[in-house]
Each structure stands twice: as structure tokens, then as C-alpha cells.
Amino acid sequence: LLETIQQPLVRSLSMSLDLNPNTDSSHLLRPIIKSAYALFPTIFDAQYKIVITVFSADCLHWTCEPSGTNLGGRGFEITERDKSASETLKDILDETPPNRFTPESIKIDFNYPFDLDLSSFLPTLDGVDRICDIVASGCDLDPLFTYMSRATTCEKYGFPKLENLRIGDDDYDPSHLLSMIKARYGLEEGLAGDASKGQRDLPPPLKWVSINSVPTTPGIFQLIEDIIGSSNSALIHTASDMNPATSAVVESAINLLLQSIYDENKNAMGSLRHIQSRAGEAEIDTGTLSQVDNYAAAIKSTLDTVQGRLRAKISALHTAHNKMISFHKLPIEIFVQIITGALAPFQTRHWSGQTHLRRLVTLCTVCKRWTEVISRTASLWATIDIRDPTAITSTAISRSAKHTLNIIGAPSSSPIMFWPDAPDGWEQFVNTAIAVSTRWRSIQLVVASEESALAILSAHAPRLERLEIKSTTECRFDVWRGDNTFQAIGPQLRRLGLHGLAIPWHASSCALGKLRSISISGLEVFVPSCEEILGMLGGCPELVDVVLSLGRTADAETSLRRPAFTLAQLDSMSFSRLSPSWTLALLETINTPSVRYLDLDLDFSDSEHLFPSAIKRVGTLCSSVIDTQYQLEIHFVTPYIQWICHPVDKRSNWRYIDLKARNYPARALETLWAELGTSRFAPEFVLISLVKLDHLETSLLLPKLDTINAIHSFSVHSGDANPLFTYMSRPTTNNEWGLPKLEDLTLYDCNYDPEQLLDMVWARYEGESPEGGDTSGTGRSRPPRFKELNIHHVPGEADEDTLDVVADTVGRDCFTLYEDVDW
């Protein structure tokens, strides 16, 4: 590539090579370097600097970059692995051609090359005289000090133009470092003696020496600092506060501490022995007692002082450690965003035992930096919870400054509408919340008095976006008391939840025109009329989500029904405990072209005649909600039937229909299938479950499934399964097998005859009827084999011998016996 492609405008070249000397490609390094350097005059149009980084004995990185801060996108770098670093360096040096611009400076960085032998590597640099910078970390530096103290092959000091030396966490003898400094400053011979002394010019004084390690011999480091400082051109830093102490230093400090304590204790013990020798005397010299007390106090003072210093040292080490963590190098703004995102789920509802503020306080204990940033960020303190102590709540309100507040006054993670009792301390918490109502952004409260509820609904809250309130005692605000309800709440209100509260619906609709979500529940006595609800919903054209869960509602008056209107953005509807006439009125009056989620829980105890009309109306919505093939679940549970539709691929836009019909009429299944199961998209999978059918005989239900031929999964819970086995073994009214496409069968704590289960399996697998006759000539296609056959038993009650035969027939990989049913 380098030899073939002409590159007259190239400004940057980066190569990473892997030339193992054991392969035939190792000899290509020099030609590659030579071709690469042919581009050098194009890349560099001014002086440049070189950085040579040695990562290991067989990994070297060579970089050239422009001098100064304006790099202009120009660069030249070569990384070579699996070849000796010294050989690679020699190849690069030998193949570097003369250039019109020479390197201004060269920097050598020994970056933790643990396996590198410096004594053999350093001579490679003899002819390179522009090395001004050396950085060394994680290797034995004694060979480096020796090289810098003696004559090289060029009769010069090693690195004759060196100006800066930075030593990291390395292994070396401080006395060798001192000897090297003395040799280069003309104060003594090199480490191994040097016969050529006097024939070499002294190198320039070092401008900067940085030693980032703990000084085990402070005297030597003081001498080094004196020598370098005498030239008035260098500084030395011993960074003992940045790196943990070595084991030798720690042991020395501990021994010194123990000796000091022993010396103090030795004098005190002498006084104690003196006291004990005079134990029989009536009086003891008060001076002796005072001496003992003084020494005891001295020991305690020494311990306190040392303990304080050690704690300060530990704190400093932790701070240095934390500063080196990459996460702490992020800008504060990004750090705050991460913390905010992590705590966001806990700002509106409890998902576990800890509150938002307690989690925040826990984060403050991580380190000093976290404490400082979190304490200064007002938005992080903008959630207060009734379960927090009053002191923490006050601190949060103060630290959140003028930021909008999230108020949580519900005691647990379950939806607020289901809580029967107000939490402890709710009155004080409500008063605290009302005092800062102008800062409300979101408020969720459970209260136990009508006065408190009215105070919240009438509070001045111009910034409120979400309001959800539950009264444990159902109450209604009369028109004369409730005219001010919501009048002081600003236009930002988007989510409203009223549970156990009946308001003047017609008087409040004007203030709720911008709502996006509304939830009303918990009204048994003061249930609004259907016309009131329709009037309020009609005044909220931007609604996206509607939840109505009321007590037994009266039948809707069809003569008073208002004209139809459209909620163009409505995405989700959930109606429960409404009369079928109510539901039918809502569905017929409100046009919902965008609805994707429909959840209905209807009771047809007194309205069986409305079942076909209600289901037909749901069927018209089904084609809007379900826009592709779907999975159908039909659950028969005493005393209701549940019909659930959702996409087979749950990764698609979530669309869902859940219809629960209580006290349904006899032909409910046929009506449901006719209206919902034959839409433009047929169900791809059908799941049937029978759960404790006390009121319905299974043998009467199963023939109604003849027309539903997409049933792939069937489960029976706590019922008689023998009629199911019979149905699956014989032809249906369509001359098909019962459940002809069934693949998964689950029996949970059922009453059944294991022999009938075995007969059913043999009939579907082997072509024998339960009576032993051959069914292979009946014209029926063989049903698919089971993919899963799961049987759950009370421990010890399974007929294991018969079930073993069943398992052998269907395959052990498809059959599972669970003995996990509780008594």
C-alpha cells in the first residue's frame, strides 16, 4: 500500500504492526519504515518532536507530532509488537532519513515495561542526542542511573541533553540516584568509576526532577534536593501523599510508634511497680501517683496524635486514589446527569425500601468529591418523602433552593389508589408540603380528612405538573366549597389522579383542559354520572391516558347522552367496575383513532343483554389496536372469562387488549370469537387456561373450542383433566383431533387418571384410540408432537410408573414432572 498509492496530501499516518520474529515477515519492518518515511516531508512542514513509548520488552510505540499546541491534524506513529523493542528501535533509527526539519526534542517513556532489560536497551540510544525528557514508571531504574553516569560509545554522558526526569512508582536504589546526580553535576565519579572523567563536558543542569514515590531514606532525598536546588534551575517533588507507602515504610513507622509507646510505658511501669511494693503502707506518695497519671495521659495523647495523623494519611490516600478513577475525570455536569438518571425512578414512586433522599445520602458517603458535588446540586434534593426524618426533609427543601419539588406522601411502592390507610405523620407532612406549594412539580399524597384534601386541591401551585391524591374516607366537595378547586393550579398540570374524591366535575373541567392523563377511582357513594364524566373528558382534548375504576355505576341514560367527540391523541383506556351501559356509552361517544391499549373489566350480572353490543363495539376497536398477527389468551376463571390480545413480537410497538367479563352469559365464548377472533388479522397463537372452574363443567366447554383451530397452548389448574384427555383423543365436530395444533400442555394440581393421560398420548402419537382401535384410517391428520408437557403434583402423589411411560413416549426432553405444589 505504501509503495503503490501516491499520497501527496497525507497529513497523518498511523501503523500498528505485528511482526513476530519467528515468522517470515519480521524482515519487512525496515522496508515498511523506509516507505513510511518517504511520506515524512509531506506530513511535517515544520519542526516536530518525537515520543518513544516502551510498553514491554517486545512492544514499542514511536510517535512524531508537531511542536507547539496547534497540531493541525498532523501525526506519524508506528506501533510494533512481538519483536524486541531494542531491535525495533534500532531499525527505526537506522531507516530514519535526513530531513529538512530535525526533531526539536525527543521524549522516552518507559510505561511499566516489567520485562524490559534496560541495561541492554539503553545502548541503542547512544547516537540519539536530542533526548530531553525521560519518564519512567514500573521498572528497575538502577541501569538507567548507571547509563546516565558513565560514558557512552559516543564518549558522552548518557542522554547528554536531558532536561527533565520524571520517576514514577519504580524499584530503585536511592543511593544510585544520588550518585548519578553527583556525577552529572561534577561532584564525584559515576557509579562504576569512570576513567574518562574530565574528558567529557558536563551535561546541562536538570530543569525538572519529579519523584512520585515515598522516600524511604529522607536524608538522600534532601541531598538530591540540595544539589539540584543549588543550580537555581530545578525543582524536586517527593509525592509521598499520592502513592501508598511501601511495606518497609509502614513497618518502620509501626516500629517507631511501638518504641515510643514502650518508652513511655516503661517509665509508667516503674512507677506502678513502686506503688505495688508499698501496697501494705497506709499512704502512698501523691507525687508517685501523679507521675503515673501523667505518663498514662502522655501515652493516650501520643496514641490520639498518631491515630489522627494516620487517619489524615488514609484520607489523603483515598482522595488520591479517587482522583485517579476515570469516572471522576468526567465534567461535573455529566456526573450530575448520571446521578440524576440513576435516581429518576425513585422520584415519583418507591420501588424498594430506601427513599430517594436516603439513597442520595448514601451516595454522599462514597467520597469527599461526591459529597461536595451532590450537596451543591439543587436538583438532586428536589424530592421529599413522608418516610424521611423531618431533619432530612428540611435539609432537602433548603438545598433544593428554588428548584421544583417532587412530593411523595404514599407509604409504599404499590399504586396510591390501593392504599386503605394514611401513613403515619401525614398531617405534619401535608402542612410542610402546602408551605412550599408554589414549588410543586409532582405531588402524591394519601390523606385522611376532607379538609386536607381540599387544602391541597385549592393550593397555589403554578408549576404543578402531576397531582395524585387519595382520601382514605370517601368525600365530596359541594359546588359552593369546591368552586376554587384547581383554580390556583397553573396550566402546566398534565397528570391528575383522584381516588376517593368527588369534585364538582362541571366546575373543574375548564381548569383541566391541558391534561394528558387522568385517573379516577375509589368512589362507591359519590359516583359521578356518565354525563359528568363524558363532559369532563370532552373538555380535555389532549388526553393520552384514561383510567376509570368506580363503584357499581348506574345505567347510563341514553336520552341524555351528549354528541360524539374525538380524543385524537388517546393512547390508553382502562375501565373497571363500570356498568356495561356506562362502558358502551363511553365507547360509542368517544372516537379514539390512535388507541393502542384497551383494558375493560365489566360485570354483566344484570346486563346480559348488553354483552353482544359491548363486545361488538370492542370489536370495532380491535382492528385499530391490533394491526398485525397477534397472540390470543383466553382464561376461564371462576367467575369470569378473560380475553387478552397482544403482538407475538413484543419488541414491536406495544398494543394490547384485555377484556374481563364477569358473570358472562352462556354463549360468551361464541360471541367473543365471532366479534374479536375473526377480524382482519387472525390470531397466530391461542393460549387457553382453565382455572378452578367450579361453576362450569369442562366437558361442556371443550366442544365450544372446535372452531378455534390455532390453539397451541393449554393449561388446567386445579380441575378435572379427564374430559380434556377424552376430547384430545377423539374426533370433534369437524372430524379433527381435539386441539389439533396443540404443542404445549400444562397440568397443575389436577384430578385425573394417569391411564387416561397415557391413552391420550398413545392415541395422538401411535394411532390407537383409548379403546385400542386403530385410528390411522379415519382421515385425520396426525397432530403435532408435544414440545412441552408439564405436570405439577403435590410431592409424593404422582404415579411415577405411568408417567415414565408417558415421558418415554413424548420424549424426555419434552416432559417435565414438578413436585412443587403446596399443600
PDB file of N, CA and C in Angstrom, residues 126-206:
ATOM      1  N   ASP A 126      22.458   5.465  22.089  1.00  0.00           N
ATOM      2  CA  ASP A 126      23.732   6.192  22.206  1.00  0.00           C
ATOM      3  C   ASP A 126      23.830   7.339  21.210  1.00  0.00           C
ATOM      4  N   GLY A 127      23.426   7.121  19.983  1.00  0.00           N
ATOM      5  CA  GLY A 127      23.616   8.156  18.973  1.00  0.00           C
ATOM      6  C   GLY A 127      22.492   9.172  18.911  1.00  0.00           C
ATOM      7  N   VAL A 128      21.518   9.041  19.777  1.00  0.00           N
ATOM      8  CA  VAL A 128      20.374   9.961  19.753  1.00  0.00           C
ATOM      9  C   VAL A 128      20.635  11.031  20.801  1.00  0.00           C
ATOM     10  N   ASP A 129      21.016  12.231  20.379  1.00  0.00           N
ATOM     11  CA  ASP A 129      21.475  13.233  21.344  1.00  0.00           C
ATOM     12  C   ASP A 129      20.459  14.334  21.613  1.00  0.00           C
ATOM     13  N   ARG A 130      19.234  14.187  21.151  1.00  0.00           N
ATOM     14  CA  ARG A 130      18.233  15.217  21.398  1.00  0.00           C
ATOM     15  C   ARG A 130      17.186  14.763  22.417  1.00  0.00           C
ATOM     16  N   ILE A 131      17.539  13.766  23.186  1.00  0.00           N
ATOM     17  CA  ILE A 131      16.589  13.280  24.202  1.00  0.00           C
ATOM     18  C   ILE A 131      16.576  14.273  25.362  1.00  0.00           C
ATOM     19  N   CYS A 132      15.445  14.951  25.541  1.00  0.00           N
ATOM     20  CA  CYS A 132      15.313  15.986  26.566  1.00  0.00           C
ATOM     21  C   CYS A 132      14.426  15.561  27.724  1.00  0.00           C
ATOM     22  N   ASP A 133      13.623  14.536  27.516  1.00  0.00           N
ATOM     23  CA  ASP A 133      12.626  14.149  28.508  1.00  0.00           C
ATOM     24  C   ASP A 133      12.668  12.647  28.725  1.00  0.00           C
ATOM     25  N   ILE A 134      12.671  12.210  29.985  1.00  0.00           N
ATOM     26  CA  ILE A 134      12.564  10.786  30.306  1.00  0.00           C
ATOM     27  C   ILE A 134      11.501  10.631  31.389  1.00  0.00           C
ATOM     28  N   VAL A 135      10.558   9.721  31.122  1.00  0.00           N
ATOM     29  CA  VAL A 135       9.533   9.363  32.096  1.00  0.00           C
ATOM     30  C   VAL A 135       9.644   7.861  32.330  1.00  0.00           C
ATOM     31  N   ALA A 136       9.728   7.444  33.580  1.00  0.00           N
ATOM     32  CA  ALA A 136       9.915   6.022  33.886  1.00  0.00           C
ATOM     33  C   ALA A 136       8.965   5.622  35.004  1.00  0.00           C
ATOM     34  N   SER A 137       8.215   4.549  34.778  1.00  0.00           N
ATOM     35  CA  SER A 137       7.296   4.022  35.779  1.00  0.00           C
ATOM     36  C   SER A 137       7.269   2.513  35.688  1.00  0.00           C
ATOM     37  N   GLY A 138       7.302   1.866  36.840  1.00  0.00           N
ATOM     38  CA  GLY A 138       7.085   0.429  36.894  1.00  0.00           C
ATOM     39  C   GLY A 138       8.216  -0.417  36.374  1.00  0.00           C
ATOM     40  N   CYS A 139       9.465  -0.034  36.593  1.00  0.00           N
ATOM     41  CA  CYS A 139      10.584  -0.877  36.169  1.00  0.00           C
ATOM     42  C   CYS A 139      11.803  -0.573  37.047  1.00  0.00           C
ATOM     43  N   ASP A 140      12.850  -1.405  36.914  1.00  0.00           N
ATOM     44  CA  ASP A 140      14.085  -1.236  37.674  1.00  0.00           C
ATOM     45  C   ASP A 140      14.912  -0.124  37.023  1.00  0.00           C
ATOM     46  N   LEU A 141      15.133   0.980  37.772  1.00  0.00           N
ATOM     47  CA  LEU A 141      15.795   2.145  37.192  1.00  0.00           C
ATOM     48  C   LEU A 141      17.293   2.204  37.480  1.00  0.00           C
ATOM     49  N   ASP A 142      17.833   1.264  38.246  1.00  0.00           N
ATOM     50  CA  ASP A 142      19.267   1.324  38.535  1.00  0.00           C
ATOM     51  C   ASP A 142      20.106   1.292  37.270  1.00  0.00           C
ATOM     52  N   PRO A 143      19.789   0.453  36.239  1.00  0.00           N
ATOM     53  CA  PRO A 143      20.563   0.518  34.988  1.00  0.00           C
ATOM     54  C   PRO A 143      20.464   1.890  34.314  1.00  0.00           C
ATOM     55  N   LEU A 144      19.332   2.565  34.456  1.00  0.00           N
ATOM     56  CA  LEU A 144      19.182   3.895  33.872  1.00  0.00           C
ATOM     57  C   LEU A 144      20.139   4.883  34.539  1.00  0.00           C
ATOM     58  N   PHE A 145      20.257   4.847  35.887  1.00  0.00           N
ATOM     59  CA  PHE A 145      21.144   5.746  36.593  1.00  0.00           C
ATOM     60  C   PHE A 145      22.598   5.460  36.231  1.00  0.00           C
ATOM     61  N   THR A 146      22.918   4.173  36.092  1.00  0.00           N
ATOM     62  CA  THR A 146      24.287   3.800  35.695  1.00  0.00           C
ATOM     63  C   THR A 146      24.595   4.357  34.303  1.00  0.00           C
ATOM     64  N   TYR A 147      23.658   4.194  33.356  1.00  0.00           N
ATOM     65  CA  TYR A 147      23.861   4.666  31.989  1.00  0.00           C
ATOM     66  C   TYR A 147      24.040   6.181  31.955  1.00  0.00           C
ATOM     67  N   MET A 148      23.303   6.905  32.783  1.00  0.00           N
ATOM     68  CA  MET A 148      23.383   8.363  32.785  1.00  0.00           C
ATOM     69  C   MET A 148      24.643   8.882  33.471  1.00  0.00           C
ATOM     70  N   SER A 149      25.374   7.992  34.165  1.00  0.00           N
ATOM     71  CA  SER A 149      26.554   8.428  34.914  1.00  0.00           C
ATOM     72  C   SER A 149      27.856   8.129  34.197  1.00  0.00           C
ATOM     73  N   ARG A 150      27.826   7.327  33.159  1.00  0.00           N
ATOM     74  CA  ARG A 150      29.052   6.841  32.516  1.00  0.00           C
ATOM     75  C   ARG A 150      29.108   7.290  31.069  1.00  0.00           C
ATOM     76  N   ALA A 151      30.287   7.085  30.493  1.00  0.00           N
ATOM     77  CA  ALA A 151      30.478   7.444  29.084  1.00  0.00           C
ATOM     78  C   ALA A 151      29.800   6.423  28.198  1.00  0.00           C
ATOM     79  N   THR A 152      29.160   6.897  27.149  1.00  0.00           N
ATOM     80  CA  THR A 152      28.553   6.007  26.172  1.00  0.00           C
ATOM     81  C   THR A 152      29.567   5.732  25.071  1.00  0.00           C
ATOM     82  N   THR A 153      29.156   5.063  24.037  1.00  0.00           N
ATOM     83  CA  THR A 153      30.058   4.786  22.903  1.00  0.00           C
ATOM     84  C   THR A 153      30.443   6.060  22.179  1.00  0.00           C
ATOM     85  N   CYS A 154      29.685   7.135  22.411  1.00  0.00           N
ATOM     86  CA  CYS A 154      29.987   8.423  21.783  1.00  0.00           C
ATOM     87  C   CYS A 154      30.808   9.315  22.698  1.00  0.00           C
ATOM     88  N   GLU A 155      31.378   8.734  23.788  1.00  0.00           N
ATOM     89  CA  GLU A 155      32.193   9.489  24.730  1.00  0.00           C
ATOM     90  C   GLU A 155      31.421  10.668  25.340  1.00  0.00           C
ATOM     91  N   LYS A 156      30.157  10.467  25.558  1.00  0.00           N
ATOM     92  CA  LYS A 156      29.331  11.470  26.212  1.00  0.00           C
ATOM     93  C   LYS A 156      28.574  10.808  27.348  1.00  0.00           C
ATOM     94  N   TYR A 157      28.084  11.668  28.233  1.00  0.00           N
ATOM     95  CA  TYR A 157      27.190  11.135  29.243  1.00  0.00           C
ATOM     96  C   TYR A 157      25.945  10.531  28.551  1.00  0.00           C
ATOM     97  N   GLY A 158      25.361   9.531  29.193  1.00  0.00           N
ATOM     98  CA  GLY A 158      24.077   9.037  28.703  1.00  0.00           C
ATOM     99  C   GLY A 158      23.052  10.147  28.740  1.00  0.00           C
ATOM    100  N   PHE A 159      22.358  10.355  27.626  1.00  0.00           N
ATOM    101  CA  PHE A 159      21.384  11.430  27.486  1.00  0.00           C
ATOM    102  C   PHE A 159      22.030  12.781  27.804  1.00  0.00           C
ATOM    103  N   PRO A 160      22.976  13.217  26.980  1.00  0.00           N
ATOM    104  CA  PRO A 160      23.744  14.427  27.302  1.00  0.00           C
ATOM    105  C   PRO A 160      22.918  15.710  27.302  1.00  0.00           C
ATOM    106  N   LYS A 161      21.735  15.715  26.692  1.00  0.00           N
ATOM    107  CA  LYS A 161      20.920  16.929  26.658  1.00  0.00           C
ATOM    108  C   LYS A 161      19.638  16.801  27.484  1.00  0.00           C
ATOM    109  N   LEU A 162      19.649  15.844  28.392  1.00  0.00           N
ATOM    110  CA  LEU A 162      18.460  15.617  29.212  1.00  0.00           C
ATOM    111  C   LEU A 162      18.170  16.829  30.096  1.00  0.00           C
ATOM    112  N   GLU A 163      16.902  17.249  30.138  1.00  0.00           N
ATOM    113  CA  GLU A 163      16.490  18.389  30.957  1.00  0.00           C
ATOM    114  C   GLU A 163      15.447  17.999  32.008  1.00  0.00           C
ATOM    115  N   ASN A 164      14.604  17.034  31.690  1.00  0.00           N
ATOM    116  CA  ASN A 164      13.505  16.674  32.583  1.00  0.00           C
ATOM    117  C   ASN A 164      13.530  15.182  32.881  1.00  0.00           C
ATOM    118  N   LEU A 165      13.413  14.838  34.144  1.00  0.00           N
ATOM    119  CA  LEU A 165      13.402  13.440  34.571  1.00  0.00           C
ATOM    120  C   LEU A 165      12.217  13.245  35.519  1.00  0.00           C
ATOM    121  N   ARG A 166      11.339  12.336  35.136  1.00  0.00           N
ATOM    122  CA  ARG A 166      10.176  12.031  35.965  1.00  0.00           C
ATOM    123  C   ARG A 166      10.211  10.556  36.335  1.00  0.00           C
ATOM    124  N   ILE A 167      10.210  10.292  37.622  1.00  0.00           N
ATOM    125  CA  ILE A 167      10.290   8.921  38.127  1.00  0.00           C
ATOM    126  C   ILE A 167       8.977   8.600  38.826  1.00  0.00           C
ATOM    127  N   GLY A 168       8.344   7.514  38.408  1.00  0.00           N
ATOM    128  CA  GLY A 168       7.068   7.116  38.990  1.00  0.00           C
ATOM    129  C   GLY A 168       7.244   6.097  40.088  1.00  0.00           C
ATOM    130  N   ASP A 169       6.327   5.124  40.117  1.00  0.00           N
ATOM    131  CA  ASP A 169       6.302   4.109  41.172  1.00  0.00           C
ATOM    132  C   ASP A 169       7.286   3.010  40.778  1.00  0.00           C
ATOM    133  N   ASP A 170       8.563   3.214  41.023  1.00  0.00           N
ATOM    134  CA  ASP A 170       9.589   2.321  40.485  1.00  0.00           C
ATOM    135  C   ASP A 170      10.397   1.652  41.585  1.00  0.00           C
ATOM    136  N   ASP A 171      11.155   0.658  41.119  1.00  0.00           N
ATOM    137  CA  ASP A 171      12.057  -0.070  42.011  1.00  0.00           C
ATOM    138  C   ASP A 171      13.484   0.412  41.727  1.00  0.00           C
ATOM    139  N   TYR A 172      14.104   1.055  42.714  1.00  0.00           N
ATOM    140  CA  TYR A 172      15.466   1.541  42.514  1.00  0.00           C
ATOM    141  C   TYR A 172      16.103   1.813  43.873  1.00  0.00           C
ATOM    142  N   ASP A 173      17.438   1.966  43.803  1.00  0.00           N
ATOM    143  CA  ASP A 173      18.220   2.274  44.998  1.00  0.00           C
ATOM    144  C   ASP A 173      18.443   3.789  45.036  1.00  0.00           C
ATOM    145  N   PRO A 174      17.906   4.493  46.060  1.00  0.00           N
ATOM    146  CA  PRO A 174      18.071   5.953  46.114  1.00  0.00           C
ATOM    147  C   PRO A 174      19.523   6.390  46.083  1.00  0.00           C
ATOM    148  N   SER A 175      20.430   5.554  46.624  1.00  0.00           N
ATOM    149  CA  SER A 175      21.847   5.931  46.612  1.00  0.00           C
ATOM    150  C   SER A 175      22.385   5.975  45.187  1.00  0.00           C
ATOM    151  N   HIS A 176      21.895   5.110  44.301  1.00  0.00           N
ATOM    152  CA  HIS A 176      22.287   5.148  42.888  1.00  0.00           C
ATOM    153  C   HIS A 176      21.782   6.424  42.223  1.00  0.00           C
ATOM    154  N   LEU A 177      20.582   6.827  42.567  1.00  0.00           N
ATOM    155  CA  LEU A 177      20.063   8.086  42.039  1.00  0.00           C
ATOM    156  C   LEU A 177      20.931   9.253  42.492  1.00  0.00           C
ATOM    157  N   LEU A 178      21.338   9.251  43.765  1.00  0.00           N
ATOM    158  CA  LEU A 178      22.195  10.311  44.282  1.00  0.00           C
ATOM    159  C   LEU A 178      23.542  10.319  43.571  1.00  0.00           C
ATOM    160  N   SER A 179      24.131   9.149  43.359  1.00  0.00           N
ATOM    161  CA  SER A 179      25.424   9.078  42.670  1.00  0.00           C
ATOM    162  C   SER A 179      25.317   9.595  41.244  1.00  0.00           C
ATOM    163  N   MET A 180      24.238   9.274  40.558  1.00  0.00           N
ATOM    164  CA  MET A 180      24.044   9.764  39.192  1.00  0.00           C
ATOM    165  C   MET A 180      23.968  11.296  39.186  1.00  0.00           C
ATOM    166  N   ILE A 181      23.220  11.862  40.139  1.00  0.00           N
ATOM    167  CA  ILE A 181      23.100  13.320  40.209  1.00  0.00           C
ATOM    168  C   ILE A 181      24.479  13.943  40.462  1.00  0.00           C
ATOM    169  N   LYS A 182      25.219  13.383  41.396  1.00  0.00           N
ATOM    170  CA  LYS A 182      26.554  13.923  41.690  1.00  0.00           C
ATOM    171  C   LYS A 182      27.462  13.842  40.477  1.00  0.00           C
ATOM    172  N   ALA A 183      27.421  12.687  39.757  1.00  0.00           N
ATOM    173  CA  ALA A 183      28.281  12.525  38.587  1.00  0.00           C
ATOM    174  C   ALA A 183      27.967  13.566  37.518  1.00  0.00           C
ATOM    175  N   ARG A 184      26.681  13.815  37.254  1.00  0.00           N
ATOM    176  CA  ARG A 184      26.300  14.752  36.199  1.00  0.00           C
ATOM    177  C   ARG A 184      26.530  16.206  36.621  1.00  0.00           C
ATOM    178  N   TYR A 185      26.621  16.430  37.936  1.00  0.00           N
ATOM    179  CA  TYR A 185      26.914  17.775  38.420  1.00  0.00           C
ATOM    180  C   TYR A 185      28.393  17.953  38.766  1.00  0.00           C
ATOM    181  N   GLY A 186      29.237  16.929  38.404  1.00  0.00           N
ATOM    182  CA  GLY A 186      30.668  17.042  38.590  1.00  0.00           C
ATOM    183  C   GLY A 186      31.129  16.927  40.026  1.00  0.00           C
ATOM    184  N   LEU A 187      30.350  16.251  40.878  1.00  0.00           N
ATOM    185  CA  LEU A 187      30.716  16.148  42.294  1.00  0.00           C
ATOM    186  C   LEU A 187      31.419  14.850  42.625  1.00  0.00           C
ATOM    187  N   GLU A 188      31.324  13.833  41.785  1.00  0.00           N
ATOM    188  CA  GLU A 188      32.045  12.575  42.006  1.00  0.00           C
ATOM    189  C   GLU A 188      31.982  11.750  40.746  1.00  0.00           C
ATOM    190  N   GLU A 189      32.662  10.587  40.798  1.00  0.00           N
ATOM    191  CA  GLU A 189      32.672   9.686  39.659  1.00  0.00           C
ATOM    192  C   GLU A 189      31.316   9.012  39.500  1.00  0.00           C
ATOM    193  N   GLY A 190      31.213   8.379  38.346  1.00  0.00           N
ATOM    194  CA  GLY A 190      29.992   7.625  38.094  1.00  0.00           C
ATOM    195  C   GLY A 190      29.898   6.416  38.986  1.00  0.00           C
ATOM    196  N   LEU A 191      28.851   5.673  38.828  1.00  0.00           N
ATOM    197  CA  LEU A 191      28.554   4.560  39.718  1.00  0.00           C
ATOM    198  C   LEU A 191      29.633   3.487  39.692  1.00  0.00           C
ATOM    199  N   ALA A 192      30.184   3.205  38.538  1.00  0.00           N
ATOM    200  CA  ALA A 192      31.190   2.150  38.428  1.00  0.00           C
ATOM    201  C   ALA A 192      32.577   2.701  38.201  1.00  0.00           C
ATOM    202  N   GLY A 193      32.763   3.970  38.460  1.00  0.00           N
ATOM    203  CA  GLY A 193      34.056   4.600  38.179  1.00  0.00           C
ATOM    204  C   GLY A 193      34.139   4.948  36.715  1.00  0.00           C
ATOM    205  N   ASP A 194      34.938   5.947  36.387  1.00  0.00           N
ATOM    206  CA  ASP A 194      34.965   6.393  35.006  1.00  0.00           C
ATOM    207  C   ASP A 194      36.342   6.992  34.713  1.00  0.00           C
ATOM    208  N   ALA A 195      37.131   6.258  33.925  1.00  0.00           N
ATOM    209  CA  ALA A 195      38.485   6.708  33.624  1.00  0.00           C
ATOM    210  C   ALA A 195      38.498   7.919  32.707  1.00  0.00           C
ATOM    211  N   SER A 196      37.396   8.150  32.033  1.00  0.00           N
ATOM    212  CA  SER A 196      37.358   9.256  31.074  1.00  0.00           C
ATOM    213  C   SER A 196      36.884  10.547  31.696  1.00  0.00           C
ATOM    214  N   LYS A 197      36.746  10.558  33.042  1.00  0.00           N
ATOM    215  CA  LYS A 197      36.265  11.779  33.679  1.00  0.00           C
ATOM    216  C   LYS A 197      37.231  12.924  33.371  1.00  0.00           C
ATOM    217  N   GLY A 198      36.690  14.049  33.103  1.00  0.00           N
ATOM    218  CA  GLY A 198      37.500  15.201  32.752  1.00  0.00           C
ATOM    219  C   GLY A 198      37.590  15.392  31.259  1.00  0.00           C
ATOM    220  N   GLN A 199      37.355  14.323  30.479  1.00  0.00           N
ATOM    221  CA  GLN A 199      37.376  14.435  29.027  1.00  0.00           C
ATOM    222  C   GLN A 199      35.978  14.689  28.462  1.00  0.00           C
ATOM    223  N   ARG A 200      34.990  14.599  29.337  1.00  0.00           N
ATOM    224  CA  ARG A 200      33.614  14.832  28.884  1.00  0.00           C
ATOM    225  C   ARG A 200      33.111  16.146  29.455  1.00  0.00           C
ATOM    226  N   ASP A 201      32.387  16.878  28.623  1.00  0.00           N
ATOM    227  CA  ASP A 201      31.730  18.075  29.137  1.00  0.00           C
ATOM    228  C   ASP A 201      30.546  17.661  30.004  1.00  0.00           C
ATOM    229  N   LEU A 202      30.365  18.392  31.112  1.00  0.00           N
ATOM    230  CA  LEU A 202      29.237  18.088  31.976  1.00  0.00           C
ATOM    231  C   LEU A 202      27.932  18.394  31.236  1.00  0.00           C
ATOM    232  N   PRO A 203      26.929  17.577  31.416  1.00  0.00           N
ATOM    233  CA  PRO A 203      25.634  17.863  30.782  1.00  0.00           C
ATOM    234  C   PRO A 203      24.994  19.075  31.440  1.00  0.00           C
ATOM    235  N   PRO A 204      24.013  19.666  30.795  1.00  0.00           N
ATOM    236  CA  PRO A 204      23.347  20.828  31.407  1.00  0.00           C
ATOM    237  C   PRO A 204      22.608  20.409  32.678  1.00  0.00           C
ATOM    238  N   PRO A 205      22.453  21.342  33.602  1.00  0.00           N
ATOM    239  CA  PRO A 205      21.708  21.013  34.826  1.00  0.00           C
ATOM    240  C   PRO A 205      20.272  20.610  34.485  1.00  0.00           C
ATOM    241  N   LEU A 206      19.735  19.733  35.286  1.00  0.00           N
ATOM    242  CA  LEU A 206      18.349  19.308  35.096  1.00  0.00           C
ATOM    243  C   LEU A 206      17.402  20.466  35.444  1.00  0.00           C
TER     244      LEU A 206
END
